[in-house]
Amino acid sequence: MTSRQGNVGAKGASYFTPDQSPPSGTPLDASTAPTLFTPLTTRGVTTHNRFVVSPMCTYSADNGHLSDWHLVHLGQYALGGAGTIMVEATAVEPRGRISPEDSGLWQDSQVAPLKRIVDFIHSQGSVAAIQLAHAGRKASTVAPWLGGTTDKPLADETIGGWPDDVVGPSPIPYADNHAPPKELSVDDIEGLVSKFAESARRAVEAGFDLIEIHGAHGYLHTNFLSPLSNVRTDQYGGSFENRTRFLTETIQAVRAVIPETMPLWLRISATEWMEHSGQPSWDLESSIRLAKLLPGLGVDVLDVSSAGNTPHARVPMHNEYQVDLAGSIRRAVRGDGLDLQIAAVGKITEAEMARSIVQEGKPVAQNGNGTVEVEGDHGVAQAEFVLAARQFLRDPRWVLNVAYELGVRVKWPQQCERAARRPKVEKL
């Protein structure tokens, strides 16, 4: 009888896979590692570094059910050392999908394929997350490779679409080539709040460590927040308090059905970039006002993105166009002494940029005589987490490659250890 000679299996895995202890992407010397490679605890969940794989729509599900494709797609990022991997926007009802091939969690049969993905992510020592969403007035469109990323044609009934059942707060279409949405009744809105809670319950059943509510990019919650897309005159429209009511009720409903130890994230578009229009719109000031309410509602992390609610936005596409928004919100909530962690996303592709976003205090480096502080003012941290999507698509082992570029020695997966790239001199 052969022995594995100490090759211990990962706890909780239904098959043998080596225990990754510590997980890939963990610094071998935490005392000299930049903040980017240090652990962070939110409620009862600790991630071993600050990298998060941002939710990415892949238009590859079967009636909302994920498949082995998603297992491989998401599993590779756990192998590559990402501390947290978030499943793509997952609809709480069929008409809440962006496309007919979107992820869903509106029925119990969708739990099992998600649990398989969660179990693999856990076997590699990473945190498993999911984004719950409703596409609102941007629903029932085709995959981007069939029609472009911003000018996507409608998916009609012949290919599984529902152009006559697209919904929103008001009957205002996103664009001329999108379906005119039906205005949701108060009963409809209350039903959707319950659907978010039901999907959250299923996410807990699937084993996810944290849940994010999607309130960004022109989808349903954004539609309610913005006075450009919400012209209601009832309790869900008009004032800031009314336009945020659907979101706050959703947050409260989700928080009520998930464990106290489970972190709750919220993604928002911090601005619509419509200040040039001269009309009232959702802007940074609105987002700061909302952010200050979130800790009291049970939100632990605010994921700061922008745009998506109108094709007429003027987005300043420099590398830090969204990171600056995250930093502004972080300063505002910290200034009021509020406990809300911030996540930054958008055009984060370079190692030094990723490091600087979350760096607390002066970075340190190694030289021949030991640890030294790096000279110069590197500014104040703008967030606690760094999210990336396209960069992970380009480089699934981006975490390990960032470590190499920054001169940080990190753990590689056990099975890949012989190929590990070790920097000769640690630096920052």
mmCIF file with all atom_site columns, N, CA and C in Angstrom, residues 29 44 78 110 147 188-189 219 227 230 241 264 280 282 324 343-344 354 366 384 387:
data_model
loop_
_atom_site.group_PDB
_atom_site.id
_atom_site.type_symbol
_atom_site.label_atom_id
_atom_site.label_alt_id
_atom_site.label_comp_id
_atom_site.label_asym_id
_atom_site.label_entity_id
_atom_site.label_seq_id
_atom_site.pdbx_PDB_ins_code
_atom_site.Cartn_x
_atom_site.Cartn_y
_atom_site.Cartn_z
_atom_site.occupancy
_atom_site.B_iso_or_equiv
_atom_site.pdbx_formal_charge
_atom_site.auth_seq_id
_atom_site.auth_comp_id
_atom_site.auth_asym_id
_atom_site.auth_atom_id
_atom_site.pdbx_PDB_model_num
ATOM 1  N N  . ASP A 1 29  ? 7.170   36.412 3.710   1.00 0.00 ? 29  ASP A N  1
ATOM 2  C CA . ASP A 1 29  ? 7.607   37.229 4.845   1.00 0.00 ? 29  ASP A CA 1
ATOM 3  C C  . ASP A 1 29  ? 6.611   38.387 4.989   1.00 0.00 ? 29  ASP A C  1
ATOM 4  N N  . GLY A 1 44  ? -16.678 37.990 9.642   1.00 0.00 ? 44  GLY A N  1
ATOM 5  C CA . GLY A 1 44  ? -16.066 36.712 9.986   1.00 0.00 ? 44  GLY A CA 1
ATOM 6  C C  . GLY A 1 44  ? -15.217 36.109 8.892   1.00 0.00 ? 44  GLY A C  1
ATOM 7  N N  . ALA A 1 78  ? -8.174  31.311 -8.487  1.00 0.00 ? 78  ALA A N  1
ATOM 8  C CA . ALA A 1 78  ? -7.805  30.816 -7.160  1.00 0.00 ? 78  ALA A CA 1
ATOM 9  C C  . ALA A 1 78  ? -6.414  30.183 -7.206  1.00 0.00 ? 78  ALA A C  1
ATOM 10 N N  . GLN A 1 110 ? -30.182 25.885 -9.401  1.00 0.00 ? 110 GLN A N  1
ATOM 11 C CA . GLN A 1 110 ? -28.983 26.646 -9.765  1.00 0.00 ? 110 GLN A CA 1
ATOM 12 C C  . GLN A 1 110 ? -27.933 26.655 -8.658  1.00 0.00 ? 110 GLN A C  1
ATOM 13 N N  . GLY A 1 147 ? -22.749 41.766 -30.911 1.00 0.00 ? 147 GLY A N  1
ATOM 14 C CA . GLY A 1 147 ? -23.245 43.082 -31.260 1.00 0.00 ? 147 GLY A CA 1
ATOM 15 C C  . GLY A 1 147 ? -22.518 44.254 -30.657 1.00 0.00 ? 147 GLY A C  1
ATOM 16 N N  . ASP A 1 188 ? -44.689 45.169 -7.367  1.00 0.00 ? 188 ASP A N  1
ATOM 17 C CA . ASP A 1 188 ? -43.582 44.572 -8.112  1.00 0.00 ? 188 ASP A CA 1
ATOM 18 C C  . ASP A 1 188 ? -42.252 44.827 -7.394  1.00 0.00 ? 188 ASP A C  1
ATOM 19 N N  . ILE A 1 189 ? -42.065 46.054 -6.927  1.00 0.00 ? 189 ILE A N  1
ATOM 20 C CA . ILE A 1 189 ? -40.819 46.412 -6.250  1.00 0.00 ? 189 ILE A CA 1
ATOM 21 C C  . ILE A 1 189 ? -40.657 45.601 -4.975  1.00 0.00 ? 189 ILE A C  1
ATOM 22 N N  . TYR A 1 219 ? -27.941 49.225 -14.248 1.00 0.00 ? 219 TYR A N  1
ATOM 23 C CA . TYR A 1 219 ? -28.896 48.150 -14.031 1.00 0.00 ? 219 TYR A CA 1
ATOM 24 C C  . TYR A 1 219 ? -29.958 48.617 -13.025 1.00 0.00 ? 219 TYR A C  1
ATOM 25 N N  . PRO A 1 227 ? -32.049 60.382 -11.071 1.00 0.00 ? 227 PRO A N  1
ATOM 26 C CA . PRO A 1 227 ? -33.214 61.149 -11.521 1.00 0.00 ? 227 PRO A CA 1
ATOM 27 C C  . PRO A 1 227 ? -33.341 61.202 -13.037 1.00 0.00 ? 227 PRO A C  1
ATOM 28 N N  . ASN A 1 230 ? -35.340 57.730 -13.265 1.00 0.00 ? 230 ASN A N  1
ATOM 29 C CA . ASN A 1 230 ? -36.422 57.557 -12.298 1.00 0.00 ? 230 ASN A CA 1
ATOM 30 C C  . ASN A 1 230 ? -37.175 58.875 -12.168 1.00 0.00 ? 230 ASN A C  1
ATOM 31 N N  . GLU A 1 241 ? -34.061 60.366 -0.625  1.00 0.00 ? 241 GLU A N  1
ATOM 32 C CA . GLU A 1 241 ? -34.542 59.293 0.251   1.00 0.00 ? 241 GLU A CA 1
ATOM 33 C C  . GLU A 1 241 ? -35.443 58.325 -0.510  1.00 0.00 ? 241 GLU A C  1
ATOM 34 N N  . LEU A 1 264 ? -21.279 41.832 3.638   1.00 0.00 ? 264 LEU A N  1
ATOM 35 C CA . LEU A 1 264 ? -22.176 42.274 2.572   1.00 0.00 ? 264 LEU A CA 1
ATOM 36 C C  . LEU A 1 264 ? -21.515 43.447 1.856   1.00 0.00 ? 264 LEU A C  1
ATOM 37 N N  . PRO A 1 280 ? -30.272 67.328 -13.170 1.00 0.00 ? 280 PRO A N  1
ATOM 38 C CA . PRO A 1 280 ? -29.940 66.547 -11.976 1.00 0.00 ? 280 PRO A CA 1
ATOM 39 C C  . PRO A 1 280 ? -29.570 65.119 -12.374 1.00 0.00 ? 280 PRO A C  1
ATOM 40 N N  . TRP A 1 282 ? -27.134 61.374 -10.846 1.00 0.00 ? 282 TRP A N  1
ATOM 41 C CA . TRP A 1 282 ? -26.429 60.743 -9.721  1.00 0.00 ? 282 TRP A CA 1
ATOM 42 C C  . TRP A 1 282 ? -24.949 61.084 -9.857  1.00 0.00 ? 282 TRP A C  1
ATOM 43 N N  . ASP A 1 324 ? -9.842  57.499 -8.155  1.00 0.00 ? 324 ASP A N  1
ATOM 44 C CA . ASP A 1 324 ? -9.994  58.803 -7.513  1.00 0.00 ? 324 ASP A CA 1
ATOM 45 C C  . ASP A 1 324 ? -11.360 58.921 -6.839  1.00 0.00 ? 324 ASP A C  1
ATOM 46 N N  . ALA A 1 343 ? -13.582 49.364 -1.961  1.00 0.00 ? 343 ALA A N  1
ATOM 47 C CA . ALA A 1 343 ? -12.952 48.576 -3.019  1.00 0.00 ? 343 ALA A CA 1
ATOM 48 C C  . ALA A 1 343 ? -12.848 49.435 -4.272  1.00 0.00 ? 343 ALA A C  1
ATOM 49 N N  . ALA A 1 344 ? -11.689 49.427 -4.900  1.00 0.00 ? 344 ALA A N  1
ATOM 50 C CA . ALA A 1 344 ? -11.441 50.230 -6.101  1.00 0.00 ? 344 ALA A CA 1
ATOM 51 C C  . ALA A 1 344 ? -11.349 49.325 -7.314  1.00 0.00 ? 344 ALA A C  1
ATOM 52 N N  . ALA A 1 354 ? -1.547  49.065 -8.440  1.00 0.00 ? 354 ALA A N  1
ATOM 53 C CA . ALA A 1 354 ? -2.287  48.205 -7.516  1.00 0.00 ? 354 ALA A CA 1
ATOM 54 C C  . ALA A 1 354 ? -1.746  48.362 -6.098  1.00 0.00 ? 354 ALA A C  1
ATOM 55 N N  . GLN A 1 366 ? 13.616  45.524 1.011   1.00 0.00 ? 366 GLN A N  1
ATOM 56 C CA . GLN A 1 366 ? 14.784  44.809 1.503   1.00 0.00 ? 366 GLN A CA 1
ATOM 57 C C  . GLN A 1 366 ? 16.024  45.272 0.751   1.00 0.00 ? 366 GLN A C  1
ATOM 58 N N  . GLU A 1 384 ? -9.362  49.586 0.412   1.00 0.00 ? 384 GLU A N  1
ATOM 59 C CA . GLU A 1 384 ? -8.853  48.397 1.112   1.00 0.00 ? 384 GLU A CA 1
ATOM 60 C C  . GLU A 1 384 ? -8.667  47.221 0.165   1.00 0.00 ? 384 GLU A C  1
ATOM 61 N N  . LEU A 1 387 ? -9.802  45.558 -7.226  1.00 0.00 ? 387 LEU A N  1
ATOM 62 C CA . LEU A 1 387 ? -10.537 44.663 -8.108  1.00 0.00 ? 387 LEU A CA 1
ATOM 63 C C  . LEU A 1 387 ? -10.058 44.828 -9.541  1.00 0.00 ? 387 LEU A C  1
#
